[in-house]
């Protein structure tokens, strides 16, 4: 199946439509909330939470013996929250830094989850097959009811975000100050963190425990490159996330059913890569171009300033001088001189140069500017 | 150069009313006490410096007064009522380094945050708040930079933005944590002039300060702190070698030119 066929199928095929819609909503909500995680420098928290959710899934299955995805995700939510609050507790009560706490909880919970999974696989219960799909996710198992669930959670998320926008923003920027204004910072903090956990748990079925944090971080990191406004960043991250979901599903469906989760994550990473290189203000490409241009300008300015010093002592600004004297000055090269000629700042006659009216004016301005800057 | 003309020293305008009263305040990180049994009265209308060596607990004192840190013991009252009931009378300027200046927001937006406290939950700033924020920006000379992304401001400009954010709160008492750290002489004079204006308007200003040389020039009240309170009072009475030596532990000679 190629891409055009896929696009046709999205509108006709029920399953494909469900999956596409599901991954798009998932991408949007994780991108949105991921912006907050990235700005709080809690990028790794997502990774720890998603890994911490695994034992919850296993325990929920052991208790109910059924593979109802809502119940399994409830289990994931609970153990994800427990993991998160343990991390907070460790950071608060011990001298350990948060990266250590995150690493500890991540491996502890994930290890325990894997242990439970292998235990379950040894059980005679025939139902257990396919529980390991939560490791890497399987978008194909998304049902309409799952997508509804995602849509509802996203809706709640969005309304809370809009309602408490001001509080979220100030807490992200300056938590101590927020406290002095009389806001209950712990409440805002728990609200944000809980929604991040919720978004991660929603994505476990589709993208899986191992790759879920990429869904949280990649769209947000990409969005940060394009804007200096928080609202724009959140919006862009949602859009990037949604498109990653849609493109990822399209590619995976049209290429022999490649595993959807990893493809979505790779698409999201492409967004990041493109943003890192091509963003007009923060991108590497334009930064490099600006750097080279500045260096060239500076070279011209240096030569011009040097010439000005020579010319200044003469009554007639167009009085010719030997090119040779410029050689003593290390900033001078033939190409610099040619550039000045092209700009009509300097005329060359044999091995003598002289300023034009325009060139003298430019050099004077430059000189005054430098003096003003030094003051 | 810092010229004396700009920062002439006035006599304390204290009214005799106690603005801030700290009782038996003790703060510890784990088992190590950072502040030990601090009793402090700050009279209304003074411009007070808190001085002391690194690790003396200067920032901790401010943060505990403001409820950012939880003390083991002690209480704080503002105009004779518990701090929690008087928050709207108090404004805070944190250390510049305490936030991420690469945060995606503008100078005006940061100053607007000063209005969030009086707005309360959920309500968004409107025209009135925006006007107040612009006025504060004007006061600190940052109006031309209002739409500038905050990472593109210099250290001094960032400090002025923080000051403007506190000014918007229109408080009675201002707590500032090293507002002169890493700013150039021009900004330092601009800031101290604003602080003196605040004092003239009857406000109380408390500043964590590091440069002992400028204490007599800038402030009329001083508190010496080194885990314990060493001394507090008018600069002209207690800013002497004896207290400096007690606070800094070395034989400190103030070489203040009279």
Coordinates of C-alpha atoms in Angstrom, one line a residue:
Chain A
X1 CA 0.0 0.0 0.0
X2 CA 1.5 3.4 -0.9
X3 CA 0.8 6.7 0.6
X4 CA -2.0 7.9 -1.8
X5 CA -3.8 4.6 -1.2
X6 CA -3.3 5.2 2.5
X7 CA -4.9 8.7 2.4
X8 CA -7.8 7.2 0.6
X9 CA -8.1 4.5 3.2
X10 CA -8.0 6.9 6.1
X11 CA -11.4 8.2 5.0
X12 CA -12.9 4.9 4.2
X13 CA -11.2 2.3 6.4
X14 CA -12.6 2.3 9.9
X15 CA -9.6 0.7 11.7
X16 CA -7.0 3.0 10.0
X17 CA -9.1 6.0 10.8
X18 CA -9.4 5.1 14.4
X19 CA -5.6 4.6 14.7
X20 CA -4.8 7.8 12.9
X21 CA -7.1 9.8 15.0
X22 CA -5.8 8.2 18.2
X23 CA -2.1 8.8 17.4
X24 CA -2.9 12.4 16.3
X25 CA -4.8 13.2 19.6
X26 CA -2.0 11.5 21.6
X27 CA 0.7 13.5 19.8
X28 CA -1.2 16.7 20.5
X29 CA -1.8 16.1 24.2
X30 CA 1.7 14.9 24.9
X31 CA 3.3 17.7 22.9
X32 CA 1.2 20.2 24.9
X33 CA 2.1 18.8 28.3
X34 CA 5.7 18.0 27.2
X35 CA 6.3 21.7 26.8
X36 CA 5.8 22.1 30.6
X37 CA 8.1 19.1 31.3
X38 CA 10.9 20.6 29.1
X39 CA 10.6 24.1 30.6
X40 CA 10.7 22.7 34.1
X41 CA 13.9 20.8 33.2
X42 CA 12.0 17.6 34.0
X43 CA 12.6 16.0 30.6
X44 CA 13.7 12.8 32.2
X45 CA 10.6 12.7 34.5
X46 CA 8.6 11.4 31.5
X47 CA 10.9 8.5 31.0
X48 CA 10.8 7.6 34.6
X49 CA 7.0 7.8 34.8
X50 CA 6.4 5.7 31.7
X51 CA 8.8 3.0 33.0
X52 CA 7.2 3.2 36.4
X53 CA 3.8 2.5 34.9
X54 CA 4.8 -1.1 33.8
X55 CA 4.3 -2.8 37.2
X56 CA 0.9 -1.2 37.4
X57 CA -0.1 -2.8 34.2
X58 CA 1.1 -6.2 35.3
X59 CA -0.6 -6.0 38.7
X60 CA -3.8 -4.8 37.2
X61 CA -3.8 -7.8 35.0
X62 CA -2.9 -10.2 37.8
X63 CA -5.8 -8.8 39.9
X64 CA -8.5 -8.9 37.2
X65 CA -7.1 -11.6 34.9
X66 CA -8.5 -9.7 31.9
X67 CA -6.9 -7.5 29.3
X68 CA -9.4 -4.6 29.5
X69 CA -7.2 -1.7 28.4
X70 CA -9.0 0.9 30.6
X71 CA -8.3 -1.2 33.7
X72 CA -4.7 -1.9 32.7
X73 CA -4.1 1.9 32.1
X74 CA -5.7 2.7 35.5
X75 CA -3.1 0.4 37.0
X76 CA -0.4 2.2 35.0
X77 CA -1.7 5.5 36.2
X78 CA -1.6 4.5 39.8
X79 CA 1.9 3.1 39.7
X80 CA 3.1 6.0 37.5
X81 CA 1.8 8.4 40.2
X82 CA 3.4 6.4 42.9
X83 CA 6.7 6.5 41.1
X84 CA 6.5 10.2 40.5
X85 CA 5.8 11.0 44.2
X86 CA 8.6 8.7 45.3
X87 CA 10.9 10.7 43.1
X88 CA 9.8 13.9 44.6
X89 CA 10.1 12.4 48.1
X90 CA 13.7 11.2 47.4
X91 CA 14.8 14.6 46.1
X92 CA 13.2 16.3 49.1
X93 CA 14.2 14.1 51.9
X94 CA 17.7 13.0 50.9
X95 CA 20.8 14.7 49.5
X96 CA 20.4 12.8 46.2
X97 CA 20.0 14.9 43.1
X98 CA 16.9 14.5 40.9
X99 CA 18.8 12.7 38.1
X100 CA 19.8 10.0 40.6
X101 CA 16.3 9.8 42.0
X102 CA 14.8 9.5 38.5
X103 CA 17.3 6.8 37.5
X104 CA 16.7 4.8 40.7
X105 CA 12.9 4.8 40.4
X106 CA 13.0 4.2 36.6
X107 CA 15.1 1.0 36.9
X108 CA 13.5 -0.2 40.1
X109 CA 9.9 0.0 38.8
X110 CA 10.9 -1.2 35.3
X111 CA 12.8 -4.1 36.7
X112 CA 9.9 -5.0 39.0
X113 CA 7.5 -4.7 36.0
X114 CA 9.6 -7.0 33.8
X115 CA 9.8 -9.5 36.6
X116 CA 6.0 -9.5 36.9
X117 CA 5.6 -9.8 33.1
X118 CA 7.8 -12.9 33.0
X119 CA 5.9 -14.3 35.9
X120 CA 2.6 -13.7 34.1
X121 CA 3.9 -15.4 30.9
X122 CA 4.6 -18.6 32.9
X123 CA 0.9 -18.7 34.0
X124 CA -1.5 -21.0 32.3
X125 CA -3.9 -18.1 31.7
X126 CA -4.3 -17.9 27.9
X127 CA -5.3 -14.3 28.2
X128 CA -1.8 -13.2 29.0
X129 CA -0.5 -13.3 25.4
X130 CA 0.1 -9.8 24.1
X131 CA 0.6 -8.1 27.4
X132 CA 4.2 -7.3 26.3
X133 CA 2.8 -5.0 23.6
X134 CA 2.9 -2.3 26.3
X135 CA 6.7 -2.4 26.1
X136 CA 6.9 -1.0 22.6
X137 CA 3.2 -0.2 22.0
X138 CA 0.9 -1.4 19.2
X139 CA -1.2 1.2 17.7
X140 CA -3.2 -1.4 15.7
X141 CA -4.9 -2.5 18.9
X142 CA -6.5 0.9 19.4
X143 CA -10.3 0.7 19.6
X144 CA -12.8 3.5 19.1
X145 CA -13.4 3.5 22.8
X146 CA -9.7 4.1 23.5
X147 CA -9.7 7.1 21.1
X148 CA -12.8 8.4 22.9
X149 CA -10.9 8.1 26.2
X150 CA -8.0 10.0 24.8
X151 CA -10.2 12.7 23.4
X152 CA -12.0 13.2 26.7
X153 CA -8.7 13.3 28.7
X154 CA -7.3 15.8 26.1
X155 CA -10.4 17.9 26.5
X156 CA -10.1 18.0 30.3
X157 CA -6.4 18.7 29.9
X158 CA -7.0 21.6 27.6
X159 CA -9.6 23.2 29.8
X160 CA -7.5 23.0 32.9
X161 CA -4.6 24.4 30.9
X162 CA -6.6 27.4 29.7
X163 CA -8.2 27.9 33.2
X164 CA -4.9 27.9 35.1
X165 CA -2.7 29.2 32.3
X166 CA -1.4 32.2 34.3
X167 CA -0.7 30.0 37.4
X168 CA 1.2 27.4 35.3
X169 CA 3.2 30.1 33.5
X170 CA 4.4 31.9 36.7
X171 CA 5.2 28.6 38.5
X172 CA 7.3 27.4 35.6
X173 CA 9.2 30.7 35.5
X174 CA 9.7 31.5 39.2
X175 CA 8.3 29.1 41.8
X176 CA 9.6 30.9 44.9
X177 CA 8.1 34.2 43.7
X178 CA 4.8 32.5 43.0
X179 CA 4.7 31.4 46.6
X180 CA 5.2 34.9 47.9
X181 CA 2.2 36.1 45.9
X182 CA 0.1 33.8 47.9
X183 CA -0.5 31.0 45.4
X184 CA -0.6 27.4 46.6
X185 CA 2.4 26.3 44.6
X186 CA 2.2 22.7 45.6
X187 CA -1.3 22.4 44.2
X188 CA -0.3 23.9 40.9
X189 CA 2.7 21.6 40.8
X190 CA 0.7 18.5 41.5
X191 CA -1.8 19.5 38.9
X192 CA 0.8 19.8 36.2
X193 CA 2.6 16.7 37.2
X194 CA -0.6 14.6 37.4
X195 CA -1.6 15.7 33.9
X196 CA 1.9 14.8 32.6
X197 CA 1.5 11.3 34.1
X198 CA -2.0 11.0 32.6
X199 CA -0.8 11.9 29.1
X200 CA 2.1 9.4 29.4
X201 CA -0.3 6.6 30.5
X202 CA -2.6 7.3 27.6
X203 CA 0.2 6.7 25.2
X204 CA 1.5 3.4 26.6
X205 CA -0.8 1.3 24.5
X206 CA 0.3 3.1 21.3
X207 CA 3.9 4.0 21.8
X208 CA 4.9 1.8 24.7
X209 CA 6.8 2.2 28.0
X210 CA 10.2 2.4 26.4
X211 CA 9.7 5.2 23.8
X212 CA 6.9 7.2 25.5
X213 CA 9.2 9.9 26.8
X214 CA 10.2 10.9 23.3
X215 CA 6.5 11.8 22.6
X216 CA 6.7 14.1 25.5
X217 CA 10.0 15.8 24.7
X218 CA 10.5 15.8 20.9
X219 CA 7.6 18.0 19.9
X220 CA 8.3 20.4 22.8
X221 CA 12.0 20.6 22.0
X222 CA 11.2 21.3 18.3
X223 CA 8.6 23.9 19.2
X224 CA 11.0 25.8 21.5
X225 CA 13.2 26.5 18.5
X226 CA 10.6 28.5 16.6
X227 CA 9.2 30.8 19.2
X228 CA 9.8 32.9 22.2
X229 CA 6.3 32.9 23.5
X230 CA 5.0 30.2 25.9
X231 CA 1.5 30.0 24.3
X232 CA 3.0 29.7 20.8
X233 CA 5.4 27.0 22.0
X234 CA 2.6 24.9 23.6
X235 CA 0.5 25.3 20.4
X236 CA 3.3 24.4 18.1
X237 CA 4.3 21.4 20.2
X238 CA 0.7 20.1 20.0
X239 CA 0.7 20.6 16.2
X240 CA 4.1 18.9 15.8
X241 CA 3.0 16.0 18.1
X242 CA -0.3 15.6 16.1
X243 CA 1.5 15.5 12.8
X244 CA 4.1 13.1 14.1
X245 CA 1.2 10.8 15.0
X246 CA -0.5 11.1 11.6
X247 CA 2.7 10.8 9.5
X248 CA 4.0 8.0 11.7
X249 CA 0.8 6.0 11.3
X250 CA 0.8 6.7 7.5
X251 CA 4.3 5.6 7.0
X252 CA 3.9 2.5 9.2
X253 CA 0.7 1.5 7.5
X254 CA 2.0 2.1 4.0
X255 CA 5.3 0.3 4.6
X256 CA 4.3 -3.2 5.4
X257 CA 2.9 -2.5 8.8
X258 CA 6.1 -1.3 10.5
X259 CA 5.7 -1.0 14.2
X260 CA 3.8 2.3 14.6
X261 CA 5.3 3.5 17.9
X262 CA 8.9 3.7 16.8
X263 CA 7.9 5.2 13.5
X264 CA 6.0 8.0 15.2
X265 CA 9.0 8.7 17.5
X266 CA 11.3 8.8 14.5
X267 CA 9.0 11.3 12.7
X268 CA 8.9 13.4 15.9
X269 CA 12.7 13.3 15.9
X270 CA 12.8 14.5 12.3
X271 CA 10.8 17.5 13.4
X272 CA 13.4 18.1 16.1
X273 CA 16.3 17.8 13.7
X274 CA 14.7 20.1 11.1
X275 CA 13.9 22.7 13.9
X276 CA 17.5 22.6 15.2
X277 CA 18.9 23.3 11.8
X278 CA 16.4 25.6 10.1
X279 CA 14.9 27.7 12.8
X280 CA 15.5 31.4 11.8
X281 CA 16.6 32.6 15.3
X282 CA 18.0 29.6 17.1
X283 CA 18.8 27.2 14.2
X284 CA 22.3 26.1 13.6
X285 CA 22.2 27.0 9.9
X286 CA 21.2 30.7 10.3
X287 CA 23.4 31.1 13.3
X288 CA 26.4 30.0 11.2
X289 CA 25.4 32.2 8.3
X290 CA 25.1 35.2 10.7
X291 CA 28.4 34.4 12.2
X292 CA 30.2 34.3 8.8
X293 CA 28.5 37.5 7.7
X294 CA 29.4 39.3 10.9
X295 CA 33.0 38.2 10.6
X296 CA 33.1 39.5 7.0
X297 CA 31.5 42.8 8.0
X298 CA 34.0 43.2 10.8
X299 CA 36.9 42.7 8.5
X300 CA 35.6 45.4 6.2
X301 CA 35.0 47.7 9.1
X302 CA 38.5 47.2 10.4
X303 CA 40.0 48.1 7.1
X304 CA 37.7 51.0 6.6
X305 CA 38.6 52.4 10.1
X306 CA 42.3 52.0 9.4
X307 CA 41.9 53.9 6.1
X308 CA 40.0 56.6 7.9
X309 CA 42.9 57.1 10.3
X310 CA 45.2 57.7 7.3
X311 CA 42.8 59.9 5.4
X312 CA 41.8 62.0 8.4
X313 CA 45.0 64.0 8.4
X314 CA 44.5 65.2 4.9
X315 CA 42.4 68.1 3.7
X316 CA 41.2 66.4 0.6
X317 CA 39.5 63.2 1.5
X318 CA 40.1 61.8 -2.0
X319 CA 43.8 62.2 -1.8
X320 CA 45.4 59.0 -3.1
X321 CA 47.5 56.8 -0.9
X322 CA 49.7 53.8 -1.6
X323 CA 48.1 50.4 -1.3
X324 CA 51.3 49.3 0.2
X325 CA 50.8 51.1 3.5
X326 CA 47.7 49.0 4.1
X327 CA 49.9 45.9 4.0
X328 CA 51.2 46.8 7.4
X329 CA 47.7 46.4 8.7
X330 CA 46.9 42.7 9.3
X331 CA 43.2 43.1 8.5
X332 CA 43.9 44.1 4.9
X333 CA 43.5 41.6 2.1
X334 CA 43.1 42.1 -1.6
X335 CA 39.6 40.8 -1.6
X336 CA 38.6 43.2 1.2
X337 CA 39.8 46.1 -0.9
X338 CA 37.9 44.8 -3.9
X339 CA 34.8 44.6 -1.9
X340 CA 35.2 48.2 -0.8
X341 CA 35.6 49.1 -4.5
X342 CA 32.5 47.2 -5.4
X343 CA 30.6 49.1 -2.6
X344 CA 31.8 52.3 -4.3
X345 CA 33.6 53.3 -1.1
X346 CA 37.1 53.3 -2.6
X347 CA 38.6 53.9 -6.0
X348 CA 41.8 52.3 -7.1
X349 CA 44.2 53.9 -9.5
X350 CA 47.3 51.7 -10.2
X351 CA 48.8 51.0 -6.8
X352 CA 47.1 53.9 -5.1
X353 CA 43.7 54.0 -3.4
X354 CA 41.5 56.9 -2.4
X355 CA 38.2 57.3 -0.6
X356 CA 35.1 58.3 -2.4
X357 CA 32.7 60.8 -0.8
X358 CA 30.5 57.9 0.2
X359 CA 33.3 55.8 1.6
X360 CA 34.5 58.6 3.7
X361 CA 31.0 59.2 5.1
X362 CA 30.7 55.5 5.9
X363 CA 34.1 55.4 7.6
X364 CA 33.3 58.5 9.7
X365 CA 30.0 57.0 10.9
X366 CA 31.8 53.8 11.8
X367 CA 34.4 55.7 13.7
X368 CA 32.0 57.7 15.7
X369 CA 30.0 54.6 16.4
X370 CA 33.0 52.9 17.8
X371 CA 33.9 55.9 20.0
X372 CA 30.3 56.0 21.3
X373 CA 30.4 52.3 22.1
X374 CA 33.6 52.6 24.1
X375 CA 32.3 55.3 26.3
Chain B
X1 CA 32.2 56.1 38.6
X2 CA 29.7 56.2 41.4
X3 CA 29.3 59.9 42.1
X4 CA 28.3 61.0 45.6
X5 CA 25.9 63.6 44.2
X6 CA 23.6 60.9 43.0
X7 CA 23.3 59.1 46.3
X8 CA 23.2 61.7 49.0
X9 CA 22.3 60.2 52.3
X10 CA 19.2 61.3 54.1
X11 CA 18.4 60.8 57.8
X12 CA 16.1 57.8 58.6
X13 CA 12.5 58.7 58.0
X14 CA 11.4 56.0 60.5
X15 CA 8.0 56.6 62.0
X16 CA 8.5 54.5 65.1
X17 CA 6.1 51.9 63.7
X18 CA 7.5 48.3 63.4
X19 CA 6.9 47.1 59.9
X20 CA 8.4 43.6 60.3
X21 CA 8.9 41.7 63.5
X22 CA 10.7 38.4 63.6
X23 CA 10.6 36.3 66.7
X24 CA 12.9 33.4 67.7
X25 CA 13.3 32.4 64.0
X26 CA 15.4 29.2 63.7
X27 CA 16.1 27.5 60.3
X28 CA 18.1 24.4 59.7
X29 CA 19.0 22.3 56.6
X30 CA 19.1 18.8 57.9
X31 CA 20.8 19.1 61.3
X32 CA 22.9 22.2 60.5
X33 CA 21.4 25.4 61.8
X34 CA 21.5 28.1 59.2
X35 CA 19.7 30.7 61.3
X36 CA 19.7 30.5 65.1
X37 CA 17.1 32.2 67.2
X38 CA 16.8 35.4 65.3
X39 CA 14.9 38.3 66.8
X40 CA 14.6 41.3 64.5
X41 CA 12.5 44.4 64.3
X42 CA 12.5 46.4 61.2
X43 CA 11.1 49.9 61.6
X44 CA 8.8 51.3 59.0
X45 CA 10.4 53.6 56.4
X46 CA 14.0 52.4 56.6
X47 CA 16.3 51.3 53.8
X48 CA 18.1 48.4 55.5
X49 CA 21.0 46.3 54.4
X50 CA 21.5 42.8 55.7
X51 CA 25.2 42.0 55.7
X52 CA 27.3 39.0 56.6
X53 CA 29.7 36.5 55.1
X54 CA 28.8 33.8 52.6
X55 CA 26.7 31.1 54.3
X56 CA 25.6 33.5 57.1
X57 CA 21.9 32.9 56.2
X58 CA 21.1 36.3 54.6
X59 CA 19.0 34.9 51.8
X60 CA 17.6 32.2 54.1
X61 CA 16.4 34.9 56.5
X62 CA 14.5 36.7 53.7
X63 CA 13.1 33.4 52.3
X64 CA 11.9 32.3 55.8
X65 CA 10.3 35.7 56.4
X66 CA 8.4 35.3 53.1
X67 CA 7.4 31.7 53.8
X68 CA 9.4 30.2 51.0
X69 CA 11.4 28.2 53.5
X70 CA 9.8 26.6 56.5
X71 CA 11.5 27.5 59.8
X72 CA 11.9 25.0 62.6
X73 CA 10.7 27.6 65.0
X74 CA 9.7 31.2 65.2
X75 CA 7.1 33.6 63.8
X76 CA 7.0 36.5 61.5
X77 CA 4.5 39.4 61.7
X78 CA 4.0 42.2 59.3
X79 CA 2.4 45.3 60.9
X80 CA 1.4 43.2 63.9
X81 CA -0.4 40.5 62.0
X82 CA 0.8 37.1 60.9
X83 CA 2.6 37.3 57.5
X84 CA 0.1 35.0 55.8
X85 CA -2.6 37.6 56.3
X86 CA -0.4 40.4 55.1
X87 CA 1.1 39.0 51.9
X88 CA -0.3 41.8 49.7
X89 CA 1.8 44.3 51.7
X90 CA 5.1 42.5 50.8
X91 CA 7.0 42.3 47.5
X92 CA 10.0 40.1 46.8
X93 CA 12.9 40.5 44.4
X94 CA 14.7 37.1 44.2
X95 CA 18.3 36.6 43.2
X96 CA 18.6 37.1 39.5
X97 CA 20.3 33.7 39.1
X98 CA 17.3 31.9 40.6
X99 CA 15.3 31.7 37.4
X100 CA 16.0 30.4 33.8
X101 CA 16.3 33.5 31.7
X102 CA 15.9 31.4 28.5
X103 CA 12.2 31.0 29.5
X104 CA 10.0 31.8 26.4
X105 CA 8.6 35.1 27.6
X106 CA 9.0 38.9 27.2
X107 CA 10.1 41.6 29.6
X108 CA 6.5 43.0 29.8
X109 CA 5.2 39.5 30.6
X110 CA 7.6 39.1 33.5
X111 CA 6.6 42.5 34.9
X112 CA 2.9 41.6 34.5
X113 CA 3.5 38.6 36.9
X114 CA 3.7 41.2 39.6
X115 CA 0.0 41.8 39.2
X116 CA -0.9 38.1 39.5
X117 CA -1.0 38.2 43.3
X118 CA -3.7 40.9 43.5
X119 CA -5.6 39.2 40.6
X120 CA -5.8 35.9 42.5
X121 CA -6.6 32.5 40.9
X122 CA -7.7 32.2 37.3
X123 CA -8.4 35.8 36.5
X124 CA -6.2 37.1 33.7
X125 CA -4.4 40.5 33.6
X126 CA -6.3 43.1 31.6
X127 CA -5.8 46.7 30.4
X128 CA -5.4 48.1 33.9
X129 CA -2.7 45.6 34.9
X130 CA -0.9 46.2 31.6
X131 CA -0.9 49.9 32.2
X132 CA 0.6 49.4 35.7
X133 CA 3.3 47.1 34.2
X134 CA 4.2 49.7 31.5
X135 CA 4.5 52.4 34.2
X136 CA 6.8 50.2 36.2
X137 CA 8.9 49.5 33.1
X138 CA 9.1 53.2 32.5
X139 CA 10.3 53.8 36.1
X140 CA 13.2 51.4 35.8
X141 CA 14.1 52.8 32.3
X142 CA 13.2 49.6 30.5
X143 CA 10.1 50.7 28.5
X144 CA 12.0 50.5 25.1
X145 CA 12.7 46.8 25.9
X146 CA 9.2 45.8 26.8
X147 CA 8.8 43.3 24.0
X148 CA 12.3 41.9 24.2
X149 CA 12.7 38.2 24.8
X150 CA 14.2 38.1 28.4
X151 CA 17.3 36.1 27.4
X152 CA 18.3 38.9 25.1
X153 CA 18.6 41.4 28.0
X154 CA 21.8 42.1 29.8
X155 CA 22.3 41.2 33.4
X156 CA 21.6 44.7 34.6
X157 CA 18.5 44.9 32.5
X158 CA 17.2 41.6 33.8
X159 CA 17.7 42.9 37.3
X160 CA 15.7 46.0 36.4
X161 CA 12.9 43.8 35.1
X162 CA 12.8 42.0 38.4
X163 CA 12.7 45.3 40.2
X164 CA 9.8 46.5 38.0
X165 CA 7.9 43.3 38.7
X166 CA 8.1 44.1 42.5
X167 CA 7.2 47.7 41.9
X168 CA 4.0 46.7 40.2
X169 CA 2.9 44.9 43.4
X170 CA 2.7 48.4 45.0
X171 CA 3.7 46.9 48.3
X172 CA 4.6 48.5 51.6
X173 CA 7.6 46.4 52.3
X174 CA 10.2 45.2 49.8
X175 CA 12.6 42.4 50.2
X176 CA 15.5 42.2 47.8
X177 CA 18.1 39.5 47.5
X178 CA 21.3 41.0 46.2
X179 CA 19.9 43.4 43.6
X180 CA 23.3 44.8 42.9
X181 CA 24.9 41.5 42.0
X182 CA 26.6 41.6 38.6
X183 CA 25.2 45.0 37.5
X184 CA 27.3 47.9 36.2
X185 CA 27.7 51.2 37.9
X186 CA 24.9 52.9 35.8
X187 CA 22.4 50.2 36.8
X188 CA 23.5 50.3 40.4
X189 CA 22.9 54.0 40.7
X190 CA 19.5 53.6 38.9
X191 CA 18.5 50.9 41.3
X192 CA 19.6 52.7 44.5
X193 CA 17.8 55.9 43.3
X194 CA 14.6 53.8 43.0
X195 CA 15.1 52.3 46.4
X196 CA 15.6 55.8 47.9
X197 CA 12.4 56.9 46.1
X198 CA 10.6 54.0 47.7
X199 CA 11.9 55.1 51.1
X200 CA 10.7 58.7 50.5
X201 CA 7.3 57.3 49.8
X202 CA 7.3 55.8 53.2
X203 CA 8.0 52.2 52.1
X204 CA 10.3 49.9 54.0
X205 CA 13.1 48.3 51.9
X206 CA 15.3 45.3 53.1
X207 CA 18.2 44.4 50.9
X208 CA 20.7 41.6 51.1
X209 CA 23.9 43.4 50.4
X210 CA 27.5 42.4 49.8
X211 CA 29.5 45.5 49.2
X212 CA 30.4 46.8 52.6
X213 CA 32.0 49.9 51.2
X214 CA 28.7 51.3 50.0
X215 CA 26.6 50.5 53.1
X216 CA 27.0 53.9 54.7
X217 CA 26.4 55.6 51.4
X218 CA 23.2 53.7 50.4
X219 CA 21.5 52.6 53.6
X220 CA 20.3 54.2 56.8
X221 CA 19.7 50.9 58.7
X222 CA 21.8 47.8 58.9
X223 CA 21.6 44.2 60.3
X224 CA 24.7 42.2 60.8
X225 CA 24.0 38.5 60.4
X226 CA 26.1 35.4 60.8
X227 CA 23.8 32.5 61.7
X228 CA 22.9 34.6 64.7
X229 CA 21.9 38.2 64.6
X230 CA 25.0 40.2 65.6
X231 CA 23.5 43.7 65.6
X232 CA 20.8 45.8 64.1
X233 CA 20.2 49.5 64.1
X234 CA 21.0 52.8 62.4
X235 CA 24.1 52.7 60.2
X236 CA 25.6 55.8 61.8
X237 CA 25.4 54.1 65.3
X238 CA 26.4 50.5 64.7
X239 CA 28.3 50.3 61.4
X240 CA 31.7 50.1 63.0
X241 CA 34.8 47.9 63.1
X242 CA 33.7 46.2 66.2
X243 CA 30.5 44.8 64.7
X244 CA 32.2 44.0 61.4
X245 CA 34.9 42.0 63.2
X246 CA 32.2 40.1 65.2
X247 CA 30.3 39.3 62.0
X248 CA 33.2 38.4 59.6
X249 CA 35.4 36.8 62.2
X250 CA 38.5 38.6 61.1
X251 CA 39.9 41.9 62.2
X252 CA 38.0 44.0 59.8
X253 CA 38.8 47.6 59.3
X254 CA 36.3 49.8 57.4
X255 CA 38.2 52.1 55.2
X256 CA 35.3 54.4 54.7
X257 CA 36.2 57.8 53.5
X258 CA 34.4 60.5 55.4

